[in-house]
Short mmCIF file of C-alpha atoms and ligand atoms in Angstrom, two decimals:
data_model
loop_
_atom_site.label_atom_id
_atom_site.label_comp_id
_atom_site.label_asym_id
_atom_site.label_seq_id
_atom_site.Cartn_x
_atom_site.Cartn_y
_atom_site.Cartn_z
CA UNK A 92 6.20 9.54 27.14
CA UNK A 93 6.00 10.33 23.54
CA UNK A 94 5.73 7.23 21.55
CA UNK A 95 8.00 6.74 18.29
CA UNK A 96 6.86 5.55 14.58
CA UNK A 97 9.52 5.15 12.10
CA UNK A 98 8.16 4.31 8.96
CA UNK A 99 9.19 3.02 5.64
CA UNK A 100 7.87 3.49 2.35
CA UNK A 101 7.08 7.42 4.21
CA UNK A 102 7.03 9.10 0.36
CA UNK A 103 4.79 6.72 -0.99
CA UNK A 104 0.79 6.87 -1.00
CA UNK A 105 0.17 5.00 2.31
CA UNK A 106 3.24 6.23 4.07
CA UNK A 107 2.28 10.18 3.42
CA UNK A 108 -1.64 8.92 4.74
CA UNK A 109 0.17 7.10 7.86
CA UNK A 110 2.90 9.71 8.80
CA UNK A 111 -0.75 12.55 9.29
CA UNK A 112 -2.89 9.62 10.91
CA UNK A 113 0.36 9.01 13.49
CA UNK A 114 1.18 12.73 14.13
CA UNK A 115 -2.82 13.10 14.94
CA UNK A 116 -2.16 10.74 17.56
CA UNK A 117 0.52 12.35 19.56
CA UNK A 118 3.34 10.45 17.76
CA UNK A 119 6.83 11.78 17.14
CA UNK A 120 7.10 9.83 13.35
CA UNK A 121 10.04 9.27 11.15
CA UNK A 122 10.40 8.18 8.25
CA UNK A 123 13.41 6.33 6.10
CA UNK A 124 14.28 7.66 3.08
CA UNK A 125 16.37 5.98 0.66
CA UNK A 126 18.40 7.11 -2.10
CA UNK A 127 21.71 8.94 -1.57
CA UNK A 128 20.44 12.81 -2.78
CA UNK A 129 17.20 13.93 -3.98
CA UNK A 130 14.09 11.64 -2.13
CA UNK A 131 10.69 11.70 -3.72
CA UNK A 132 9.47 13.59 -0.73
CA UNK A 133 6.62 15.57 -2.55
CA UNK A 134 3.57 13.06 -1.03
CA UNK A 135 4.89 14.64 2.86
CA UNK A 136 6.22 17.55 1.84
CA UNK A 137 3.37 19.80 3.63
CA UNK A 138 4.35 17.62 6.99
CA UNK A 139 7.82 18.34 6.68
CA UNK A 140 8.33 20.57 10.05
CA UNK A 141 6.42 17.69 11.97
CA UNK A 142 8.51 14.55 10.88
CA UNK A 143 12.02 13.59 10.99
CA UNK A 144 14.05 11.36 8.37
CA UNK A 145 16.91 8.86 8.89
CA UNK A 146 18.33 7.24 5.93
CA UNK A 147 18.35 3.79 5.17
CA UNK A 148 17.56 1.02 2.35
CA UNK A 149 15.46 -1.98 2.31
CA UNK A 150 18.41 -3.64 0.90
CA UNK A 151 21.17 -2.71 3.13
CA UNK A 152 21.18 -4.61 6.26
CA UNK A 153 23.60 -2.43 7.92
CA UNK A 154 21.71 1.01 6.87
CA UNK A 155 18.13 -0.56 8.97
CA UNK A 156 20.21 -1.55 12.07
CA UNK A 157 21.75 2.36 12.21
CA UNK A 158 18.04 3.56 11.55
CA UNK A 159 16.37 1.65 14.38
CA UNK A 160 19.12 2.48 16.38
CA UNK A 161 19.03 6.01 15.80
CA UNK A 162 14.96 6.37 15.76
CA UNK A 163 14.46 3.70 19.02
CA UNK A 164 10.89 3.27 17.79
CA UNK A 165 8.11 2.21 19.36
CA UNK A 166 6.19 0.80 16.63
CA UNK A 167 7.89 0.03 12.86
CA UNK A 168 6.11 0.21 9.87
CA UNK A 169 7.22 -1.24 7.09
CA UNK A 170 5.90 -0.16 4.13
CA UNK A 171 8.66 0.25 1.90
CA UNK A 172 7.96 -1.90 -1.77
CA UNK A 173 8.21 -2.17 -5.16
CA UNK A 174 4.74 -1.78 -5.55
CA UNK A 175 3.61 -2.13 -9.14
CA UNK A 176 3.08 -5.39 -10.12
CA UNK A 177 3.47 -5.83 -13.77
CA UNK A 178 6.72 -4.19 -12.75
CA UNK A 179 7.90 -7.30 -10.81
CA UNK A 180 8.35 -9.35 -14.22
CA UNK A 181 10.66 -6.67 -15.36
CA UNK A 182 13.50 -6.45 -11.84
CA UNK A 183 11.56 -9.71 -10.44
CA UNK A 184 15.38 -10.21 -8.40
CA UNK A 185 15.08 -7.06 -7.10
CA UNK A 186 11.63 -6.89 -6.24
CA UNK A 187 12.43 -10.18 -4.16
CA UNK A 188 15.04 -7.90 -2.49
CA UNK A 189 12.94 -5.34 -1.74
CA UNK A 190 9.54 -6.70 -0.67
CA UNK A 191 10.30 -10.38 0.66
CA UNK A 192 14.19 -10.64 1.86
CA UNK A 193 13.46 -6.82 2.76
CA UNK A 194 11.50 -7.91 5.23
CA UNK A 195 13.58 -10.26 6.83
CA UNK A 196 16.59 -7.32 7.23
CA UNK A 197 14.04 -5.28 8.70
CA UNK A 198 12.80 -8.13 11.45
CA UNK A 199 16.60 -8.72 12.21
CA UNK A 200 17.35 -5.40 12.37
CA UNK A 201 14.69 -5.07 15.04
CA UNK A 202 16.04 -8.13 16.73
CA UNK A 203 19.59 -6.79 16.86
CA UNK A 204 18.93 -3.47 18.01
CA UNK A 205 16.57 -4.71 20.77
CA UNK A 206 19.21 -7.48 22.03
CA UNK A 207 22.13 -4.32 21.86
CA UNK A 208 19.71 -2.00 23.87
CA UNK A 209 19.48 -5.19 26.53
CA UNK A 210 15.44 -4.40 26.49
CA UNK A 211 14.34 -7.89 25.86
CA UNK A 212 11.21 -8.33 27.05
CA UNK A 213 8.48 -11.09 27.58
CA UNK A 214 7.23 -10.31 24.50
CA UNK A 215 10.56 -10.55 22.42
CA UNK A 216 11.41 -6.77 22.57
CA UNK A 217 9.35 -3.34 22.99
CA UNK A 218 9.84 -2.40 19.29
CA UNK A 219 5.87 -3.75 17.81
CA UNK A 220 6.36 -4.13 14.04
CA UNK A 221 3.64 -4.02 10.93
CA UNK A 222 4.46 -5.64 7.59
CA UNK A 223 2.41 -4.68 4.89
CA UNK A 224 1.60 -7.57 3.38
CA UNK A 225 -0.93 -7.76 -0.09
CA UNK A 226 -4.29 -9.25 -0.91
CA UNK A 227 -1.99 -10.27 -3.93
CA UNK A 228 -0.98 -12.97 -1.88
CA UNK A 229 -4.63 -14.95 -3.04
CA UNK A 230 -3.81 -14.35 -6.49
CA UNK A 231 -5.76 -17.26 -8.21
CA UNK A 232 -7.79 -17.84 -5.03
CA UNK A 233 -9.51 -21.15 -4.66
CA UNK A 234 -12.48 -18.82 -2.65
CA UNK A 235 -14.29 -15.72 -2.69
CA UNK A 236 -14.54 -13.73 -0.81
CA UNK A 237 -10.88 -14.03 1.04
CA UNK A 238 -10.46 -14.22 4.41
CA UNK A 239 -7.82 -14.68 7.21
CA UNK A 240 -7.74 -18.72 6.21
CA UNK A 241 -8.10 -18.46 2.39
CA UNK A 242 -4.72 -19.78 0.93
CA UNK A 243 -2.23 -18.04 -1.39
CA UNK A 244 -1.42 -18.38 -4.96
CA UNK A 245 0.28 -16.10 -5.67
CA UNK A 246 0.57 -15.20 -9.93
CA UNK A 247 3.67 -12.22 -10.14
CA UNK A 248 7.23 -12.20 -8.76
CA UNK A 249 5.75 -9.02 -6.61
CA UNK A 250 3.02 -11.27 -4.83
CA UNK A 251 5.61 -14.08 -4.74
CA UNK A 252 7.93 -11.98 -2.29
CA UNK A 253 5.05 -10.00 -0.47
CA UNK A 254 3.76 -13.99 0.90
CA UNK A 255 7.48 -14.45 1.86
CA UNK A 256 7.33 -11.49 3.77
CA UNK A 257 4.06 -12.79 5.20
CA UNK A 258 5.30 -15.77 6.47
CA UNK A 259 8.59 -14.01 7.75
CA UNK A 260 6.81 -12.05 9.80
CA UNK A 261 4.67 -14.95 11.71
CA UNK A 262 7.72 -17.23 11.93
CA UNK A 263 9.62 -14.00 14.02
CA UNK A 264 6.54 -14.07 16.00
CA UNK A 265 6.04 -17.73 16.87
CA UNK A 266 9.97 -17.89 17.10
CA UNK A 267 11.22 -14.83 19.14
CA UNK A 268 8.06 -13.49 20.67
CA UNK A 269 7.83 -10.65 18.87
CA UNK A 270 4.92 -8.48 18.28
CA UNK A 271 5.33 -8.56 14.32
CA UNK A 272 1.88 -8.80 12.34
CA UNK A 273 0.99 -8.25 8.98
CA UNK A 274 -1.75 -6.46 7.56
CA UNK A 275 -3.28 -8.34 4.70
CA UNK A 276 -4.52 -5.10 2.92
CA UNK A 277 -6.47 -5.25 0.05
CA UNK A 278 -6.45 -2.54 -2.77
CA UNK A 279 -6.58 1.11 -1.26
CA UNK A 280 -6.60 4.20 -3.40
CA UNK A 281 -6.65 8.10 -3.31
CA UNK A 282 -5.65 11.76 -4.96
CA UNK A 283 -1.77 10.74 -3.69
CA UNK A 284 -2.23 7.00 -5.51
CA UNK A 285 1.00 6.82 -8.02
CA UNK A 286 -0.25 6.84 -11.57
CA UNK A 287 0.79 4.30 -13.01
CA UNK A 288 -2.26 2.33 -10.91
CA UNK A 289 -5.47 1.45 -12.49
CA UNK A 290 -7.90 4.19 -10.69
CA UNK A 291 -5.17 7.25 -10.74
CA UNK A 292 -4.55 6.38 -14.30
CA UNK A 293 -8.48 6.90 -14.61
CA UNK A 294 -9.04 9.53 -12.67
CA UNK A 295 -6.54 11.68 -14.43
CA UNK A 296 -7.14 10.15 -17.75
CA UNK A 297 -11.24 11.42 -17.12
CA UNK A 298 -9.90 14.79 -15.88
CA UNK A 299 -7.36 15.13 -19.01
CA UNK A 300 -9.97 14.55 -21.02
CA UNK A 301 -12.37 16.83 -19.16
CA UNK A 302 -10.03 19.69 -19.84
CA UNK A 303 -9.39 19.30 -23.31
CA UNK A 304 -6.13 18.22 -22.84
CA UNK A 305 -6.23 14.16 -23.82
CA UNK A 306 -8.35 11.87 -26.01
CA UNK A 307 -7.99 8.50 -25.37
CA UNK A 308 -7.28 6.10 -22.27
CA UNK A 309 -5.52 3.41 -23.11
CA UNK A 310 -6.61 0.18 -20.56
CA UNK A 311 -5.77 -3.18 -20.13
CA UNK A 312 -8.36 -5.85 -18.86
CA UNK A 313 -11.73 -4.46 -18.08
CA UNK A 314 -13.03 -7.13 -16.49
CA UNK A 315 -10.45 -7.51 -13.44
CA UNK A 316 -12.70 -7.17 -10.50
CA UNK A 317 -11.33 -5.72 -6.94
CA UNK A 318 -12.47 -4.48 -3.72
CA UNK A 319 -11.34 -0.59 -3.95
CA UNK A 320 -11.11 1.45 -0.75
CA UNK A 321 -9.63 4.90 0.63
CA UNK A 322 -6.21 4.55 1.92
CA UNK A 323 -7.14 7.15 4.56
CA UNK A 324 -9.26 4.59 6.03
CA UNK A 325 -6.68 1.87 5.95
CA UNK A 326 -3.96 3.42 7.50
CA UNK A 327 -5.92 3.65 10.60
CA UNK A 328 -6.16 -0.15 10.42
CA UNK A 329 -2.17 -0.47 10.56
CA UNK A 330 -2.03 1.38 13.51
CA UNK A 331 -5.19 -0.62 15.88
CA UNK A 332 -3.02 -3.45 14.41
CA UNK A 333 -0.23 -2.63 16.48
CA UNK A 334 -2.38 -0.99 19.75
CA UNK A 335 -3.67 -4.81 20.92
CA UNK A 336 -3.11 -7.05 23.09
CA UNK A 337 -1.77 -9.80 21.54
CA UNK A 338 -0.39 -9.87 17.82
CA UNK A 339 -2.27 -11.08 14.76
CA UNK A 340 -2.47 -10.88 10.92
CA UNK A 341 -5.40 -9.15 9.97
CA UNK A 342 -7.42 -8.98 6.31
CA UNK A 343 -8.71 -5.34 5.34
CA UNK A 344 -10.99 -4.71 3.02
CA UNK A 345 -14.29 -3.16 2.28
CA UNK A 346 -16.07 -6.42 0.88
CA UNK A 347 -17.40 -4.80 -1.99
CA UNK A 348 -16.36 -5.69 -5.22
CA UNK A 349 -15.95 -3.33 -8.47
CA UNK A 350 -14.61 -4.15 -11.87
CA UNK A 351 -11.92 -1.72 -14.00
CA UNK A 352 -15.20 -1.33 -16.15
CA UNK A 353 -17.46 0.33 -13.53
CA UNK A 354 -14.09 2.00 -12.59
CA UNK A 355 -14.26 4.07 -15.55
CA UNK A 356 -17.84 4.29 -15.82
CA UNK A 357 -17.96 6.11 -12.71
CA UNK A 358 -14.94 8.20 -12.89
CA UNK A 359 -16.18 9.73 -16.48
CA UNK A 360 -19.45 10.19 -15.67
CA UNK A 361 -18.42 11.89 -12.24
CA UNK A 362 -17.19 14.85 -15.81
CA UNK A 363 -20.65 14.15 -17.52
CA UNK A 364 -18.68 12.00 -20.05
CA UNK A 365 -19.47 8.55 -21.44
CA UNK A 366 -15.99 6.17 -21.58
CA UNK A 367 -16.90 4.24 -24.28
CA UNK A 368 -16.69 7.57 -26.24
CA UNK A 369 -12.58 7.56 -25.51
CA UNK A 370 -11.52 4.12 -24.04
CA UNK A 371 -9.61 1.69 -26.11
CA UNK A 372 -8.66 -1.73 -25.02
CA UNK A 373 -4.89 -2.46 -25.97
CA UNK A 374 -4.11 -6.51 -25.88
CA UNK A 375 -0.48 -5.18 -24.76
CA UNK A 376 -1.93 -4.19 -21.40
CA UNK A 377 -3.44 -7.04 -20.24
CA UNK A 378 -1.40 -9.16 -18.08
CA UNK A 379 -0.14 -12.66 -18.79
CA UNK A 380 -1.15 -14.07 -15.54
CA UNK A 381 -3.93 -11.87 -14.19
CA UNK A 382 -5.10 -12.32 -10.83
CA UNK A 383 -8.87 -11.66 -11.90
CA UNK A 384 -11.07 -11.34 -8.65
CA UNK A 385 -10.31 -10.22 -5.30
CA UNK A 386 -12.45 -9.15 -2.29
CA UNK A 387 -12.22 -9.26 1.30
CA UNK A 388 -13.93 -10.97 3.92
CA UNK A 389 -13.35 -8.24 6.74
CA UNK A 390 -15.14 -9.84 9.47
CA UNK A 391 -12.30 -10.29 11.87
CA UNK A 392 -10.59 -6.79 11.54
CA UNK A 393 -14.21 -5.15 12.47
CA UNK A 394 -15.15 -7.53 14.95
CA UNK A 395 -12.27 -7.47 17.14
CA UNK A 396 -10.54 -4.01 16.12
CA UNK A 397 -13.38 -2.20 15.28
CA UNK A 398 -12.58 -0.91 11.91
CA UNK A 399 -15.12 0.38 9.72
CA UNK A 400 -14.40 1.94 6.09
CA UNK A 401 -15.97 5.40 5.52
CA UNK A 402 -15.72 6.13 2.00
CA UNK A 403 -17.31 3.50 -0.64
CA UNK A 404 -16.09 3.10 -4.13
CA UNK A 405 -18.20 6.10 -6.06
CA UNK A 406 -17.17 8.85 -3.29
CA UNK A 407 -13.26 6.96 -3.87
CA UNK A 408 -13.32 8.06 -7.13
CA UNK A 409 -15.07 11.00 -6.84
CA UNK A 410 -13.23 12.28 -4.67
CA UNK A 411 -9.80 11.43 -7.42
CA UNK A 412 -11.31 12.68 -10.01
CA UNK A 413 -12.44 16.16 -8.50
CA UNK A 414 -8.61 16.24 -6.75
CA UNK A 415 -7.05 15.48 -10.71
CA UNK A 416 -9.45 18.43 -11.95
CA UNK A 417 -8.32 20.88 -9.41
CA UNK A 418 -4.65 19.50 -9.53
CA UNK A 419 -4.60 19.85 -13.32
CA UNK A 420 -5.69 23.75 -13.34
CA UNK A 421 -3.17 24.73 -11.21
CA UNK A 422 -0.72 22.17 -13.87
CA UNK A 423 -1.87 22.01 -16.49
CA UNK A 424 0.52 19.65 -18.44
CA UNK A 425 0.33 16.41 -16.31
CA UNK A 426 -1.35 17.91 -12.73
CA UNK A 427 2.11 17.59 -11.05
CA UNK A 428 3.01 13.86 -11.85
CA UNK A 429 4.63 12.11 -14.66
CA UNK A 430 2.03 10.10 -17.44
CA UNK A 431 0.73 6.96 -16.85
CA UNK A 432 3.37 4.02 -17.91
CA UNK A 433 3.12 0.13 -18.61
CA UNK A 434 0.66 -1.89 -17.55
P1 NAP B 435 3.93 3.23 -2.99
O1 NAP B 435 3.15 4.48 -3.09
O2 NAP B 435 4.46 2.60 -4.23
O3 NAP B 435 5.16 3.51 -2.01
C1 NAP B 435 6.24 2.60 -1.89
C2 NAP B 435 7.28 3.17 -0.94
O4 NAP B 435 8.34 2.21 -0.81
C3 NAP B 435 7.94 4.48 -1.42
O5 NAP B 435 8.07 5.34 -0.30
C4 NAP B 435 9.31 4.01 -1.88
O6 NAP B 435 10.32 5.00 -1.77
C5 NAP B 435 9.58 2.88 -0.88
N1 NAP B 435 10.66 2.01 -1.30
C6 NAP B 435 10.85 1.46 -2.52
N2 NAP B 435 11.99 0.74 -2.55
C7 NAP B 435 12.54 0.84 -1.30
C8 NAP B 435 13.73 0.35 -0.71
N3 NAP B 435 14.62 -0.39 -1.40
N4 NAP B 435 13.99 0.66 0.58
C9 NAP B 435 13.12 1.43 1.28
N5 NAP B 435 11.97 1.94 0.77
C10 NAP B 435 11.70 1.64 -0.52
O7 NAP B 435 3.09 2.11 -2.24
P2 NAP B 435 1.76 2.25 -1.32
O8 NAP B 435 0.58 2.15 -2.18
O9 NAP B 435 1.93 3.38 -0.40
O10 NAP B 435 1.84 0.87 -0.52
C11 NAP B 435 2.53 0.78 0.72
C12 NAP B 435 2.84 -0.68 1.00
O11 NAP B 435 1.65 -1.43 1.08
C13 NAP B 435 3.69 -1.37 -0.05
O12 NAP B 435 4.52 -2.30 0.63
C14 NAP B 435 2.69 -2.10 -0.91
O13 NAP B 435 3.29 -3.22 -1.54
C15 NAP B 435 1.69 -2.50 0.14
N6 NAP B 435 0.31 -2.66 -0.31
C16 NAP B 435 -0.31 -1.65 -0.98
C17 NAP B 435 -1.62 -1.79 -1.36
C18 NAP B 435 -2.35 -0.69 -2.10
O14 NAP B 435 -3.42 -0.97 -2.65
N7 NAP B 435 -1.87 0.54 -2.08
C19 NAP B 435 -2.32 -2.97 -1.04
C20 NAP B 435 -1.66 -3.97 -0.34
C21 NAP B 435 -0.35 -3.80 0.04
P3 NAP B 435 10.72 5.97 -3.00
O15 NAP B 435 9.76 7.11 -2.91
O16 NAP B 435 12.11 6.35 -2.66
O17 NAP B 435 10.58 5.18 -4.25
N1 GDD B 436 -2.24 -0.56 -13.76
C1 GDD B 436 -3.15 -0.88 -14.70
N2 GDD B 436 -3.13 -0.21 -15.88
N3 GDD B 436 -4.03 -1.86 -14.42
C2 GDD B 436 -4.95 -2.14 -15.37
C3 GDD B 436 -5.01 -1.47 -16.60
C4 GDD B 436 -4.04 -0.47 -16.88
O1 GDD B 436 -4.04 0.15 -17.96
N4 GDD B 436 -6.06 -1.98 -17.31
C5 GDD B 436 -6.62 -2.92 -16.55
N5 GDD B 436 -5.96 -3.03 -15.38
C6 GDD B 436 -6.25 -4.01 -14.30
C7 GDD B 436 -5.05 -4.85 -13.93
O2 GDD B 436 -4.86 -5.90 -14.89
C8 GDD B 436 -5.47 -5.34 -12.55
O3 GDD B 436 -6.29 -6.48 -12.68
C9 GDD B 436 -6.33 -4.20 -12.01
O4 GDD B 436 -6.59 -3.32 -13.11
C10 GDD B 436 -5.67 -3.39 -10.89
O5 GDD B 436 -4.36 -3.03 -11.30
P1 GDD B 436 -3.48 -2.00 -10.43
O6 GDD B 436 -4.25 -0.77 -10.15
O7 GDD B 436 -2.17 -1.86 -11.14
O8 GDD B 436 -3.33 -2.72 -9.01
P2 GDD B 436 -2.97 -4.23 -8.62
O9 GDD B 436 -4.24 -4.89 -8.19
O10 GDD B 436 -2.17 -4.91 -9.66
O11 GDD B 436 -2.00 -4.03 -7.37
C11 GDD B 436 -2.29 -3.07 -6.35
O12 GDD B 436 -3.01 -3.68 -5.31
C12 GDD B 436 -2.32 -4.73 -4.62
C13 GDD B 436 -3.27 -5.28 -3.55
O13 GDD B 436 -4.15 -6.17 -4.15
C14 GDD B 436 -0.94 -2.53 -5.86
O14 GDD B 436 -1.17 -1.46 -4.99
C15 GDD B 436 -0.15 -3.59 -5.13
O15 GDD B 436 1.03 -3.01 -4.56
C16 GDD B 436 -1.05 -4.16 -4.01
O16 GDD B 436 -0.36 -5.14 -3.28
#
């Protein structure tokens, strides 16, 4: 029988990478959209025939029970978030919404629609469910690199809910059986990455520049240091995450650490340009409470699932900056997405 995805978070970068990597498998895949008219559906549009939508909201309870009910999934993954996280000091009560108590709905939701549908099963239910939790969770980690044990500190309102979410998840599991795991993903990138995120800002900022049509790049703190990989990639880890066995949280990562410095370094040379020609360091883009290092320690997720990364940082940004060149001569003014905003 065809098995059923229903995604959240669909129009979003990991969502649009997910929804292809699903479909490629055989899966019928929906995805919830929120927002009464008008979805930002531009990241899936070219899937559009292939998927179906059911609307719903990360913070309406009764809109996730209808949507499970209506989609009977298979697998659920939620990746549905307020995602930037300088933006979590400015709506940090609705971020909590969103990405931690979010979370919860969606579990319960799950829970409710399994119990209505009588299909409890040894293992809690037949609906399998991924939470995207955040490397953000470490924040000021006491190691490095982090692994499945390292602890969290998390420094922003946005990694504050994504560890509640975290723990959510394994407390559904050790309660009710359920096959509910999170993915601890570290940072992922690509052409479809939003732009207000370090390496899109970059990569279009390079391009702009390229092309005539920009000057300057404005950055923050060049010395934050992460491990950058291709969401592509890290999609396919969601979904092994939810093909095993038995359930368990997982760290992904490529183990490789880069700093914003060699981020731009690489992207402007990738347009024979040198950034310390055109970037300028403004004080108002540095965070107060920086989470300054993160990298994975990936062991687990490629010795038991057998996930390997296949594109390493300078072929990441590459491959952004060539997609922001092409993007931007077919649109010129801002290659189809708004500016770069906040920090
Ligand atoms: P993204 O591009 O910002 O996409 C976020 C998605 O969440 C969008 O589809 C957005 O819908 C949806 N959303 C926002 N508020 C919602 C609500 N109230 N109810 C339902 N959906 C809502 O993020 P991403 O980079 O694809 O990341 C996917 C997930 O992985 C997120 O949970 C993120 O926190 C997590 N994560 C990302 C990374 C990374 O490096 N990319 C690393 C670790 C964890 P609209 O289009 O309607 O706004
Ligand atoms: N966005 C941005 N803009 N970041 C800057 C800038 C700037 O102008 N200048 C320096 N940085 C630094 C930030 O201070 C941060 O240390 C680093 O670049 C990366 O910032 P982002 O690209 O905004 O990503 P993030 O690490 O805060 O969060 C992303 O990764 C998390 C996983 O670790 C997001 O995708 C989160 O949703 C995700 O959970």
């Amino acid at each position: 029988m065809t098995r059923r995805a229903l995604i959240t978070g669909i129009t979003g970068q990991d969502g649009s990478y997910l929804a292809e990597h699903l479909l490629s498998q055989g899966y019928q895949v929906w995805g919830l959209l929120r927002g009464q008219t008008n979805p930002r559906t531009s990241r899936v549009g070219h899937l559009a025939s292939d998927l179906s939508f059911v609307d719903g909201d990360l913070t309406d309870q009764a809109s996730l029970v209808a949507a499970v009910d209506t989609v009977q999934p298979d697998e659920v993954y939620n990746l549905g978030a307020l995602s930037f996280v300088p933006g979590s000091w400015q709506q940090p009560e609705l971020v909590t919404e969103v990405n931690g108590t979010g979370v919860l709905r969606m579990l319960e939701a799950i829970r409710m629609v399994s119990d209505l549908n009588g299909s409890r099963h040894a293992d809690g239910g037949r609906i399998r469910f991924y939470q995207a939790s955040s490397s953000e969770m470490f924040g000021r980690a006491a190691e490095t690199p982090q692994s499945e044990t390292t602890g969290f500190h998390p420094r922003s309102p946005y990694g504050v809910a994504k560890t509640y979410g975290h723990h959510i998840t394994r407390t559904y599991r050790e309660t009710f059986g359920m096959y509910a795991v999170s993915g601890v993903l570290f940072n992922h990138e690509s052409p479809r990455r939003g732009t207000e995120f370090v390496t899109r800002k970059i990569s279009l900022a390079a391009a702009r520049i390229k092309l005539g049509h920009q000057k300057r790049l404005d950055l923050g703190n060049l010395d934050a240091v992460r491990d950058w990989g291709f969401a592509g990639d890290y999609v396919r880890a969601m979904h092994l995450m939810l093909q095993q066995d038995e359930p368990a949280d997982y760290v992904v990562g490529t183990g490789r650490m880069h700093s914003v410095r060699d981020a731009v370094r690489c992207a402007f040379a990738c347009v024979g340009l040198h950034w310390t020609d055109h970037v300028v360091v403004d004080p108002a883009l540095v965070r107060p409470a920086e989470v300054e290092v993160l990298c994975a320690d990936s062991r687990r997720v490629r010795a038991e699932l057998g996930w390997e990364p296949t594109v390493d940082f300078a072929q990441l940004m590459r491959m952004m900056v060539e997609s922001d060149l092409e993007r931007l001569s077919r649109e010129p003014v801002h290659g189809g997405l708004l500016p770069a905003a906040g920090r």
